[in-house]
Coordinates of C-alpha atoms and ligand atoms in Angstrom, one line a residue:
M1 CA 95.8 102.8 68.4
H2 CA 94.3 99.6 69.4
L3 CA 94.6 98.8 72.9
E4 CA 93.7 95.4 74.5
M5 CA 93.9 94.6 78.3
K6 CA 93.2 90.7 78.7
G7 CA 92.8 89.1 82.4
I8 CA 93.9 91.6 84.1
Y9 CA 94.3 91.0 88.0
K10 CA 94.9 93.6 90.6
S11 CA 95.4 93.0 94.3
F12 CA 96.2 95.7 97.3
G13 CA 97.5 93.2 99.7
P14 CA 95.1 90.6 100.4
V15 CA 92.7 92.6 98.6
E16 CA 91.7 91.4 95.3
V17 CA 90.3 94.5 93.5
L18 CA 90.4 93.4 89.6
K19 CA 89.5 90.1 88.6
N20 CA 90.0 88.7 85.2
V21 CA 89.1 92.2 83.7
N22 CA 89.2 92.3 79.9
F23 CA 89.2 96.0 78.2
D24 CA 89.9 97.1 74.9
V25 CA 89.6 100.3 72.8
K26 CA 89.8 100.6 69.2
E27 CA 91.2 103.0 67.1
N28 CA 89.6 106.8 67.1
E29 CA 87.0 105.1 69.6
F30 CA 85.7 107.2 72.6
H31 CA 85.1 104.5 75.1
A32 CA 83.5 105.0 78.5
L33 CA 84.4 103.0 81.5
V34 CA 81.7 102.9 84.3
G35 CA 80.8 101.3 87.2
E36 CA 80.1 102.3 91.0
N37 CA 82.6 103.7 93.6
G38 CA 85.3 101.4 94.1
A39 CA 84.5 99.4 91.1
G40 CA 88.1 99.5 90.0
K41 CA 88.0 101.9 86.9
S42 CA 90.8 104.0 88.5
T43 CA 92.9 101.2 89.2
L44 CA 92.5 99.7 85.8
M45 CA 93.6 103.0 84.0
K46 CA 96.7 103.3 86.5
I47 CA 97.8 99.8 85.6
L48 CA 97.5 100.6 82.0
T49 CA 99.5 103.8 82.2
G50 CA 102.2 102.0 84.4
I51 CA 101.4 103.5 87.5
F52 CA 100.4 100.7 89.3
P53 CA 101.9 97.0 88.5
H54 CA 99.3 94.3 88.1
N55 CA 99.3 90.9 89.4
G56 CA 98.3 88.9 86.2
G57 CA 97.0 89.5 82.7
T58 CA 98.5 91.0 79.6
I59 CA 98.2 94.1 77.8
F60 CA 98.7 94.7 74.0
I61 CA 99.1 97.7 71.7
N62 CA 98.4 97.2 68.2
G63 CA 98.7 93.5 68.8
E64 CA 102.1 93.7 70.5
E65 CA 102.6 92.6 74.1
V66 CA 103.7 95.5 76.5
H67 CA 105.1 95.5 80.0
F68 CA 104.8 99.3 81.4
K69 CA 106.8 99.9 84.7
S70 CA 106.2 103.5 84.9
I71 CA 104.3 106.3 83.4
R72 CA 107.0 107.3 81.6
D73 CA 106.9 103.8 79.5
S74 CA 103.2 104.3 78.9
E75 CA 104.0 107.9 77.7
E76 CA 106.5 106.6 75.1
M77 CA 103.8 104.2 73.6
K78 CA 101.7 107.5 73.5
I79 CA 99.4 106.9 76.1
A80 CA 98.6 109.5 78.4
I81 CA 96.2 109.8 81.4
V82 CA 94.4 112.9 83.1
N83 CA 94.2 111.7 86.5
Q84 CA 90.9 112.1 89.1
E85 CA 92.5 113.9 91.4
L86 CA 94.6 116.6 89.7
N87 CA 98.1 117.1 91.4
V88 CA 99.4 120.7 90.4
F89 CA 102.2 122.8 91.8
D90 CA 100.5 126.0 92.4
D91 CA 103.2 128.3 91.7
M92 CA 104.5 127.0 88.7
T93 CA 103.7 128.9 85.5
V94 CA 101.5 127.4 82.6
L95 CA 104.4 127.0 80.5
E96 CA 106.7 125.1 83.3
N97 CA 104.0 122.7 83.9
L98 CA 103.4 122.1 80.2
F99 CA 106.6 120.9 79.9
L100 CA 107.4 119.4 83.3
C101 CA 110.1 116.8 83.1
K102 CA 110.4 117.0 79.1
E103 CA 112.0 120.5 79.4
I104 CA 113.1 121.3 75.4
K105 CA 116.9 122.2 75.9
T106 CA 119.4 124.5 73.8
K107 CA 122.5 123.5 72.4
M108 CA 124.2 124.9 75.8
G109 CA 122.1 122.9 77.8
R110 CA 119.5 125.6 78.9
I111 CA 115.8 125.2 78.9
D112 CA 114.7 126.7 75.6
V113 CA 111.8 128.9 76.6
K114 CA 111.3 130.5 73.2
E115 CA 110.9 127.1 71.1
Q116 CA 108.7 125.6 74.4
S117 CA 106.5 128.9 74.1
K118 CA 106.0 128.4 70.3
I119 CA 105.2 124.9 70.8
A120 CA 103.0 125.7 73.8
K121 CA 101.1 128.6 72.0
G122 CA 100.3 126.0 69.0
V123 CA 98.9 123.4 71.0
L124 CA 96.9 125.7 73.1
K125 CA 95.4 127.6 69.9
R126 CA 94.6 123.9 68.2
L127 CA 92.3 123.4 71.7
G128 CA 90.9 126.7 71.5
I129 CA 92.3 127.8 75.0
D130 CA 93.5 131.2 75.4
I131 CA 95.6 131.3 78.3
D132 CA 98.8 133.5 79.6
L133 CA 101.8 131.0 79.6
N134 CA 103.1 133.2 82.5
R135 CA 100.4 132.9 84.8
P136 CA 100.9 130.4 88.0
I137 CA 98.7 127.2 87.8
G138 CA 97.2 128.1 91.3
E139 CA 95.3 131.1 89.9
L140 CA 93.4 129.0 87.0
S141 CA 90.1 127.4 87.7
V142 CA 90.1 123.8 87.9
G143 CA 88.8 123.5 84.4
L144 CA 91.5 125.4 82.8
Q145 CA 94.1 123.2 84.9
Q146 CA 92.0 120.3 83.5
M147 CA 92.6 121.5 80.0
L148 CA 96.5 122.0 80.4
E149 CA 96.4 118.2 81.3
I150 CA 94.8 117.5 78.1
A151 CA 97.4 120.0 76.5
K152 CA 100.0 118.0 77.8
A153 CA 98.8 114.6 76.3
I154 CA 98.6 116.3 73.0
L155 CA 102.2 117.6 73.4
L156 CA 103.1 113.9 74.0
D157 CA 101.3 113.3 70.7
A158 CA 99.5 110.5 72.7
E159 CA 97.0 108.6 70.5
L160 CA 95.2 107.4 73.5
I161 CA 94.2 109.7 76.2
V162 CA 92.4 108.5 79.3
M163 CA 90.1 110.9 81.1
D164 CA 89.3 109.9 84.5
E165 CA 86.1 112.0 85.8
P166 CA 87.3 115.0 83.7
T167 CA 84.2 117.2 84.0
S168 CA 83.3 116.6 87.9
A169 CA 84.8 119.8 89.0
L170 CA 83.9 121.9 85.7
T171 CA 81.3 124.6 85.3
N172 CA 78.9 124.0 82.3
R173 CA 80.7 126.4 80.1
E174 CA 83.9 124.7 81.1
I175 CA 82.3 121.3 80.1
S176 CA 81.2 122.5 76.5
A177 CA 84.7 123.9 76.0
L178 CA 85.7 120.3 76.7
F179 CA 83.7 118.8 74.6
K180 CA 84.9 121.0 71.6
V181 CA 88.4 120.0 72.4
L182 CA 87.0 116.4 72.3
E183 CA 85.5 116.9 68.8
V184 CA 89.2 118.0 67.7
L185 CA 90.8 115.1 69.2
R186 CA 87.9 112.7 67.5
T187 CA 88.8 114.4 64.2
E188 CA 92.5 113.8 64.7
G189 CA 91.8 109.8 65.1
K190 CA 92.7 109.9 68.8
S191 CA 91.2 107.4 71.1
I192 CA 89.8 108.3 74.6
V193 CA 88.8 106.4 77.7
Y194 CA 86.2 108.6 79.5
I195 CA 85.2 107.8 83.2
S196 CA 82.5 109.6 84.3
H197 CA 79.4 108.8 86.5
R198 CA 77.2 111.4 84.4
M199 CA 75.6 109.1 82.0
K200 CA 74.2 112.2 80.0
E201 CA 77.7 112.7 79.0
I202 CA 78.5 109.2 77.9
F203 CA 75.4 109.0 75.9
Q204 CA 76.6 112.4 74.2
I205 CA 80.1 111.6 73.5
C206 CA 81.0 107.8 73.6
D207 CA 80.6 105.2 70.9
R208 CA 81.2 102.4 73.4
I209 CA 80.7 101.5 76.8
T210 CA 82.4 98.9 79.2
I211 CA 80.8 98.2 82.7
L212 CA 82.7 96.9 85.9
R213 CA 81.1 95.7 88.8
D214 CA 82.8 94.8 92.0
G215 CA 86.4 94.6 90.0
E216 CA 84.8 92.3 87.2
F217 CA 84.1 92.9 83.8
V218 CA 80.3 93.0 83.3
I219 CA 79.6 94.0 79.7
S220 CA 80.9 96.0 76.7
E221 CA 78.0 97.5 74.4
K222 CA 77.7 100.2 71.8
V223 CA 76.4 103.0 73.3
K224 CA 73.6 103.1 70.5
N225 CA 72.5 99.8 71.5
I226 CA 72.1 100.0 75.1
T227 CA 69.8 102.3 77.2
Y228 CA 70.6 104.1 80.5
E229 CA 68.3 101.8 82.5
D230 CA 70.4 98.8 81.3
V231 CA 73.4 101.0 81.9
V232 CA 72.4 101.4 85.6
K233 CA 71.1 98.0 85.9
N234 CA 74.2 96.5 84.9
M235 CA 76.7 98.6 87.1
V236 CA 74.4 98.0 90.4
G237 CA 73.4 94.4 89.8
Y238 CA 70.0 94.8 90.3
D239 CA 66.9 97.1 89.0
L240 CA 67.5 100.3 91.0
G241 CA 64.2 101.9 89.9
G242 CA 64.1 105.8 90.0
L243 CA 67.0 107.8 91.4
F244 CA 65.0 109.6 93.9
P245 CA 63.5 107.8 96.9
D246 CA 60.2 108.6 97.8
K247 CA 60.0 111.8 99.9
P248 CA 58.1 111.0 103.1
H249 CA 56.0 114.2 104.0
I250 CA 57.2 115.7 107.3
E251 CA 55.9 118.9 109.1
L252 CA 58.4 121.2 109.6
G253 CA 59.7 122.0 113.1
P254 CA 60.9 125.4 114.5
S255 CA 63.8 127.8 112.9
L256 CA 67.1 126.6 113.4
L257 CA 69.2 129.1 111.6
R258 CA 67.9 132.5 109.8
V259 CA 70.3 134.6 108.0
E260 CA 69.3 138.2 107.6
N261 CA 70.7 140.6 104.9
I262 CA 74.0 139.1 105.2
S263 CA 76.8 140.7 102.6
K264 CA 80.4 140.3 101.9
D265 CA 82.4 142.7 99.6
K266 CA 81.4 141.9 95.8
L267 CA 80.6 138.3 96.6
F268 CA 77.2 138.4 97.6
Q269 CA 74.6 141.0 98.6
D270 CA 71.5 141.2 101.1
V271 CA 70.9 137.4 101.5
S272 CA 68.2 136.2 103.5
F273 CA 66.9 133.0 104.3
E274 CA 65.8 130.3 106.9
V275 CA 66.3 126.8 107.9
H276 CA 64.0 125.0 110.0
E277 CA 64.0 121.7 111.7
G278 CA 63.6 118.8 109.1
E279 CA 64.1 121.3 106.3
I280 CA 65.7 120.6 103.0
V281 CA 66.7 124.1 101.6
G282 CA 68.3 123.7 98.2
F283 CA 70.6 126.7 96.8
A284 CA 70.7 127.0 93.1
G285 CA 72.6 128.9 90.7
L286 CA 75.4 128.7 88.3
M287 CA 78.9 128.3 89.6
G288 CA 80.3 131.7 90.7
S289 CA 76.8 132.9 91.7
G290 CA 78.0 133.2 95.4
R291 CA 76.7 130.2 96.9
T292 CA 79.9 128.4 98.2
E293 CA 80.7 132.1 99.3
I294 CA 77.6 132.3 101.4
M295 CA 78.3 128.7 102.6
N296 CA 81.8 129.8 103.9
A297 CA 80.2 132.9 105.7
I298 CA 77.8 130.9 107.6
F299 CA 80.4 128.5 108.6
G300 CA 82.8 131.0 109.8
I301 CA 85.5 130.2 107.1
E302 CA 85.1 133.8 105.7
P303 CA 82.8 135.6 107.7
C304 CA 80.6 138.1 106.2
D305 CA 80.9 141.8 106.7
K306 CA 77.2 142.8 107.5
G307 CA 74.1 141.0 108.4
N308 CA 72.6 139.0 111.5
F309 CA 72.3 135.3 112.4
Y310 CA 69.4 133.8 114.8
F311 CA 70.0 130.4 116.0
K312 CA 66.8 129.2 117.1
D313 CA 65.3 132.4 117.1
E314 CA 68.1 134.0 119.3
P315 CA 70.8 136.4 117.6
V316 CA 74.1 134.9 117.3
T317 CA 77.5 135.9 115.8
I318 CA 79.6 133.6 113.5
K319 CA 82.9 135.0 113.0
S320 CA 84.8 131.7 113.0
V321 CA 84.5 128.1 112.1
Q322 CA 84.6 127.5 116.4
D323 CA 81.3 129.6 116.5
A324 CA 79.7 127.7 113.7
K325 CA 80.4 124.3 115.2
E326 CA 79.4 125.5 118.5
F327 CA 75.7 126.0 117.2
G328 CA 75.9 122.6 115.5
I329 CA 76.6 123.7 111.9
G330 CA 78.5 120.9 110.0
Y331 CA 79.9 121.6 106.2
V332 CA 80.7 119.1 103.5
T333 CA 82.7 121.4 101.2
E334 CA 82.7 120.8 97.5
N335 CA 86.3 120.4 97.5
R336 CA 87.2 117.1 99.3
K337 CA 90.6 117.3 98.5
D338 CA 91.7 120.5 99.9
E339 CA 89.4 120.9 102.7
G340 CA 87.5 117.7 103.4
L341 CA 90.0 115.0 104.3
F342 CA 93.7 114.4 105.4
L343 CA 94.4 111.9 103.0
E344 CA 97.5 110.4 104.9
F345 CA 95.5 109.7 107.7
T346 CA 93.2 106.7 108.4
I347 CA 89.5 106.7 108.1
S348 CA 88.9 106.7 112.1
D349 CA 91.3 109.4 112.6
N350 CA 89.5 111.4 109.9
I351 CA 86.3 111.2 112.0
L352 CA 88.2 111.8 115.1
F353 CA 89.8 114.8 114.1
N354 CA 86.7 116.3 113.1
N355 CA 85.2 115.7 116.5
L356 CA 88.1 116.0 119.1
R357 CA 86.0 117.6 121.6
R358 CA 83.1 115.3 121.6
F359 CA 85.1 112.5 122.1
S360 CA 87.5 113.6 124.7
K361 CA 87.1 114.6 128.6
K362 CA 89.5 116.6 130.1
N363 CA 91.9 116.4 127.4
I364 CA 91.9 112.8 127.2
I365 CA 90.6 111.3 124.0
N366 CA 88.3 108.4 124.4
Y367 CA 89.4 106.1 121.8
K368 CA 86.6 103.5 122.1
L369 CA 83.9 106.0 121.8
A370 CA 85.7 107.3 118.8
S371 CA 85.9 104.1 117.0
E372 CA 82.3 103.1 117.7
A373 CA 81.2 106.5 116.1
A374 CA 83.5 105.9 113.1
K375 CA 82.0 102.2 112.7
K376 CA 78.2 103.7 113.1
Y377 CA 78.7 106.6 110.6
T378 CA 80.8 104.9 108.0
S379 CA 78.2 102.2 107.8
M380 CA 75.3 104.9 107.8
V381 CA 77.0 106.2 104.6
N382 CA 77.3 102.9 103.2
L383 CA 81.3 103.2 102.9
K384 CA 83.2 100.7 100.8
F385 CA 86.1 99.9 102.4
R386 CA 88.3 97.0 104.3
G387 CA 88.9 98.7 107.7
L388 CA 88.7 101.7 109.5
E389 CA 92.4 101.8 109.7
Q390 CA 92.8 102.3 106.0
T391 CA 94.2 105.5 105.1
A392 CA 91.8 107.9 103.3
M393 CA 93.8 107.9 100.0
E394 CA 93.6 104.4 99.5
L395 CA 89.7 104.9 99.0
S396 CA 88.2 105.6 95.5
G397 CA 87.2 109.0 94.8
G398 CA 83.4 108.5 95.7
N399 CA 84.2 106.7 98.9
Q400 CA 86.3 109.8 100.2
Q401 CA 83.6 111.8 99.8
K402 CA 81.6 109.6 101.7
V403 CA 84.0 109.8 104.5
V404 CA 83.6 113.6 104.5
L405 CA 79.8 113.1 105.0
A406 CA 80.6 110.3 107.9
K407 CA 82.8 112.8 109.8
W408 CA 80.1 115.7 109.7
L409 CA 77.3 113.0 111.0
A410 CA 79.5 111.8 113.7
N411 CA 79.2 115.7 114.9
S412 CA 75.9 115.3 115.5
P413 CA 75.0 118.5 113.2
Q414 CA 71.8 120.3 113.6
V415 CA 72.4 122.2 110.4
L416 CA 74.2 120.5 107.9
I417 CA 75.5 122.1 104.8
L418 CA 76.2 120.1 101.9
D419 CA 78.0 121.8 99.1
E420 CA 77.7 119.3 96.1
P421 CA 77.3 116.3 98.0
T422 CA 76.8 114.0 94.8
R423 CA 79.9 115.0 92.9
G424 CA 81.6 112.0 91.7
I425 CA 79.5 109.7 93.4
D426 CA 77.6 106.6 91.5
V427 CA 74.0 106.4 90.9
N428 CA 73.3 103.7 93.7
S429 CA 75.3 105.9 96.6
K430 CA 73.2 109.1 95.2
K431 CA 70.3 107.3 95.9
Q432 CA 71.3 106.3 99.2
I433 CA 72.6 109.5 100.1
Y434 CA 69.3 111.0 99.4
Q435 CA 67.6 108.3 101.6
L436 CA 70.0 109.2 104.6
I437 CA 69.2 112.9 104.1
F438 CA 65.2 111.7 104.5
E439 CA 66.0 109.6 107.4
L440 CA 68.1 112.4 109.1
R441 CA 65.4 115.3 108.5
K442 CA 63.0 112.7 110.2
I443 CA 65.1 113.5 113.6
G444 CA 65.0 117.2 113.0
I445 CA 68.3 118.0 111.1
G446 CA 68.1 120.9 108.8
F447 CA 70.0 120.7 105.4
I448 CA 71.4 123.3 103.0
V449 CA 72.2 121.7 100.1
V450 CA 74.1 123.6 97.2
S451 CA 74.3 121.9 93.9
S452 CA 74.8 122.4 90.1
E453 CA 72.4 119.5 89.4
L454 CA 69.1 120.8 89.2
V455 CA 67.2 117.4 89.2
E456 CA 69.1 117.1 92.4
L457 CA 67.7 120.0 93.9
L458 CA 64.0 119.2 92.4
G459 CA 64.1 115.7 93.4
I460 CA 64.9 116.2 97.3
A461 CA 64.5 120.1 98.3
D462 CA 61.6 121.2 100.1
K463 CA 62.4 124.7 99.3
I464 CA 64.7 126.5 96.5
Y465 CA 66.8 129.5 96.6
V466 CA 68.4 130.8 93.6
M467 CA 71.5 132.8 93.5
H468 CA 72.7 135.1 90.5
E469 CA 75.6 137.3 90.5
G470 CA 75.8 137.3 94.5
K471 CA 72.2 137.9 94.9
L472 CA 69.0 136.1 95.6
T473 CA 66.9 136.0 92.6
G474 CA 64.5 133.5 93.8
S475 CA 63.0 131.6 96.5
M476 CA 60.3 128.9 95.7
I477 CA 58.6 125.9 97.4
N478 CA 59.5 123.0 95.9
D479 CA 56.0 121.5 94.5
N480 CA 55.6 120.6 91.3
L481 CA 58.3 123.2 90.4
S482 CA 59.7 123.1 86.7
D483 CA 63.5 123.4 86.0
E484 CA 62.3 126.0 83.6
T485 CA 61.0 128.4 86.4
V486 CA 64.4 127.5 88.5
M487 CA 66.6 128.1 85.4
K488 CA 65.2 131.4 84.6
C489 CA 65.9 132.6 88.0
M490 CA 69.5 131.3 87.6
M491 CA 70.0 133.6 84.5
G492 CA 68.9 136.8 86.5
G493 CA 64.9 136.9 86.4
A494 CA 63.3 136.9 89.7
N495 CA 60.5 134.9 91.4
F496 CA 60.0 135.2 95.1
G497 CA 57.3 132.9 96.8
K498 CA 55.5 131.7 93.7
S499 CA 55.5 127.9 93.3
K500 CA 53.7 127.1 90.4
Ligands
ATP601 N1 96.3 102.5 96.8 C1 95.4 101.7 97.2 N2 95.8 100.9 98.4 C2 94.9 100.3 98.6 N3 93.4 100.1 98.0 C3 93.2 100.9 96.7 C4 94.1 101.6 96.6 N4 93.7 102.4 95.3 C5 92.5 102.0 95.4 N5 92.0 100.9 96.1 C6 91.1 100.0 96.2 O1 90.8 99.4 94.8 C7 89.4 99.6 94.8 C8 88.8 100.1 93.5 O2 89.2 101.5 93.8 P1 89.1 102.4 92.2 O3 89.7 103.9 92.7 O4 89.8 101.7 91.1 O5 87.7 102.6 92.1 P2 87.0 103.6 90.9 O6 86.0 102.4 90.3 O7 87.7 104.4 90.3 O8 85.9 104.4 92.1 P3 85.5 105.9 92.0 O9 84.1 106.2 91.0 O10 85.1 106.0 93.6 O11 86.6 106.8 91.6 C9 88.8 100.4 96.0 O12 87.9 99.0 96.9 C10 89.9 101.0 96.6 O13 89.6 101.0 98.2
MG602 MG1 88.1 106.6 90.5

């Protein structure tokens, strides 16, 4: 399929978010669409697939002009989209989900489960996915849910599949599986639009790249003719330099939080570590190694069964989120959609809800104080938005993540846990977030950063703890530490105390 979008304009109310954008995808081309958070990537693709109407411009498929009024229209023309934020009905089975609204019926008008199963099995086999068709979707990993969305696109016999940040919530193994599927799609002649903030993936699988900046087309170039630095420069608009800002040396303060021998069921055992004032403690490990579970325990979401906590060297109990907040612990979760934000509420409400006690006296909310804080912290995280009264839903994915960060900063935390803080965040904003962490450590905030991106931890952490299958297999001062050393521990080797 050959797609051309010419001179596309889009406004939300008075705000123009796409201005005269040109975008085209050739037959069997894997085309990367990149740009900073809020640049307009998802919006452009929602226009292509008929989810949003546009205010100007034309779309051609194989040279013929098309007008899509709904996603059904674009599906009919064999275009499918796997959205950035997956919306699934947890109780629905895999099979029901695959044929949702496209059920195959028997002559009697009943759903033809037999025929559906046969077709579904065929498609899943083609993609190399082994999965029970009767399992509820809610039980599947995000990776498998993502694969099912792709399977749906195949069921439609789509010739062009748009993937909006397909890997941001996937484990490395799931990413490899996805890439194998993409290779199958390549041999089948499909075209792909691939949106991602992960340059490595783009250079690995895409043929061409189109860059948007502030809703405008910047360039479109073959991947083999462009460097990583050029991509970043065109995205940001100026030379960004290295990804990591200089890390000023500071003397660590006294102990803030000390965790001794905490254990929970089979999730993690005998974990001990400490965070000092101004310290950035990194947690490395493969997905499923127990890092998030430990953070959930420290934050009182799922308290541990055994072990001790000390806050500023005093023994304390953390059995609930209230307890954790009492000690000034904040938690930016990895899953902003389920745990981080109320999408239907405004940006300022989201910040207020997280800090009700702080912003009220004798049960009366001081809205002025709340709004001042909202202003201060959204600007601190460099949020791109129109106004604080905008709902969180209207923000781009990366900017939603920044609101989560802002609402915890408004809580004046002493210890801030950041679980995958830069997932879905563009390079420029990443650098700004690192800068912000470095600023905040100067005033004594201690950080616990969980990340699957080792470069990130090596770039910012003072000390790196490594988890493997629920156990700590390493704790290393991050001083000329090599990624190899950390990787070894992630795979189960041990390394305590040695830094070089
Ligand atoms: N439903 C909406 N109502 C109002 N504004 C919106 C809506 N959806 C998106 N926007 C705005 O349009 C702009 C482009 O957003 P879009 O989601 O396309 O960005 P993006 O490039 O996909 O960013 P990200 O990398 O963060 O996902 C943003 O300023 C966003 O706030
Ligand atoms: Mg987006």
